[in-house]
Amino acid sequence: MRTLLSFGAALAVIYFGSTGQEGGGVTNTVLLLAVAAGLTVWYLTRPTSGKPVS
């Protein structure tokens, strides 16, 4: 599930980054943002350690 969400976030960034008004394709900046979004989702959806919060 984590992997699917990470790929989904990256693909969403690529899609919205490539459909701009300028008519340009996917740039290196968009790819970098897509990787950052995927890694952020991967990190935020990691399983908890099971310890209670003290």
mmCIF file of C-alpha atoms in Angstrom:
data_model
loop_
_atom_site.group_PDB
_atom_site.id
_atom_site.type_symbol
_atom_site.label_atom_id
_atom_site.label_comp_id
_atom_site.label_asym_id
_atom_site.label_seq_id
_atom_site.Cartn_x
_atom_site.Cartn_y
_atom_site.Cartn_z
ATOM 1 C CA MET A 1 0.000 0.000 0.000
ATOM 2 C CA ARG A 2 2.889 2.330 0.839
ATOM 3 C CA THR A 3 4.478 1.735 -2.526
ATOM 4 C CA LEU A 4 1.236 2.392 -4.378
ATOM 5 C CA LEU A 5 0.689 5.669 -2.540
ATOM 6 C CA SER A 6 4.268 6.773 -3.187
ATOM 7 C CA PHE A 7 4.039 6.047 -6.901
ATOM 8 C CA GLY A 8 0.656 7.757 -7.019
ATOM 9 C CA ALA A 9 2.048 10.909 -5.453
ATOM 10 C CA ALA A 10 5.007 10.945 -7.827
ATOM 11 C CA LEU A 11 2.785 10.390 -10.860
ATOM 12 C CA ALA A 12 0.436 13.159 -9.731
ATOM 13 C CA VAL A 13 3.341 15.594 -9.512
ATOM 14 C CA ILE A 14 4.546 14.566 -12.963
ATOM 15 C CA TYR A 15 1.051 14.877 -14.427
ATOM 16 C CA PHE A 16 0.295 18.295 -12.971
ATOM 17 C CA GLY A 17 3.832 19.500 -13.619
ATOM 18 C CA SER A 18 3.705 18.580 -17.289
ATOM 19 C CA THR A 19 0.285 20.038 -18.108
ATOM 20 C CA GLY A 20 1.235 23.665 -17.578
ATOM 21 C CA GLN A 21 0.367 26.704 -19.641
ATOM 22 C CA GLU A 22 3.844 26.935 -21.180
ATOM 23 C CA GLY A 23 3.460 23.760 -23.212
ATOM 24 C CA GLY A 24 6.721 22.321 -21.908
ATOM 25 C CA GLY A 25 7.204 18.681 -21.087
ATOM 26 C CA VAL A 26 8.578 17.088 -17.981
ATOM 27 C CA THR A 27 11.621 18.990 -16.778
ATOM 28 C CA ASN A 28 14.329 17.931 -14.362
ATOM 29 C CA THR A 29 12.729 20.092 -11.683
ATOM 30 C CA VAL A 30 9.413 18.276 -12.039
ATOM 31 C CA LEU A 31 11.182 14.933 -11.801
ATOM 32 C CA LEU A 32 13.034 16.065 -8.683
ATOM 33 C CA LEU A 33 9.779 17.229 -7.101
ATOM 34 C CA ALA A 34 8.140 13.911 -8.010
ATOM 35 C CA VAL A 35 10.910 11.954 -6.300
ATOM 36 C CA ALA A 36 10.665 14.231 -3.252
ATOM 37 C CA ALA A 37 6.884 13.741 -3.092
ATOM 38 C CA GLY A 38 7.243 9.975 -3.389
ATOM 39 C CA LEU A 39 9.857 9.816 -0.662
ATOM 40 C CA THR A 40 7.805 12.089 1.589
ATOM 41 C CA VAL A 41 4.737 9.870 1.242
ATOM 42 C CA TRP A 42 6.907 6.788 1.796
ATOM 43 C CA TYR A 43 8.291 8.308 5.004
ATOM 44 C CA LEU A 44 4.953 9.575 6.329
ATOM 45 C CA THR A 45 3.168 6.250 5.771
ATOM 46 C CA ARG A 46 5.751 4.082 7.522
ATOM 47 C CA PRO A 47 4.383 1.676 10.125
ATOM 48 C CA THR A 48 4.587 2.717 13.737
ATOM 49 C CA SER A 49 6.871 0.946 16.166
ATOM 50 C CA GLY A 50 3.940 -0.168 18.327
ATOM 51 C CA LYS A 51 5.109 1.713 21.390
ATOM 52 C CA PRO A 52 2.573 3.775 23.316
ATOM 53 C CA VAL A 53 3.160 7.507 23.349
ATOM 54 C CA SER A 54 4.439 8.603 26.752
#
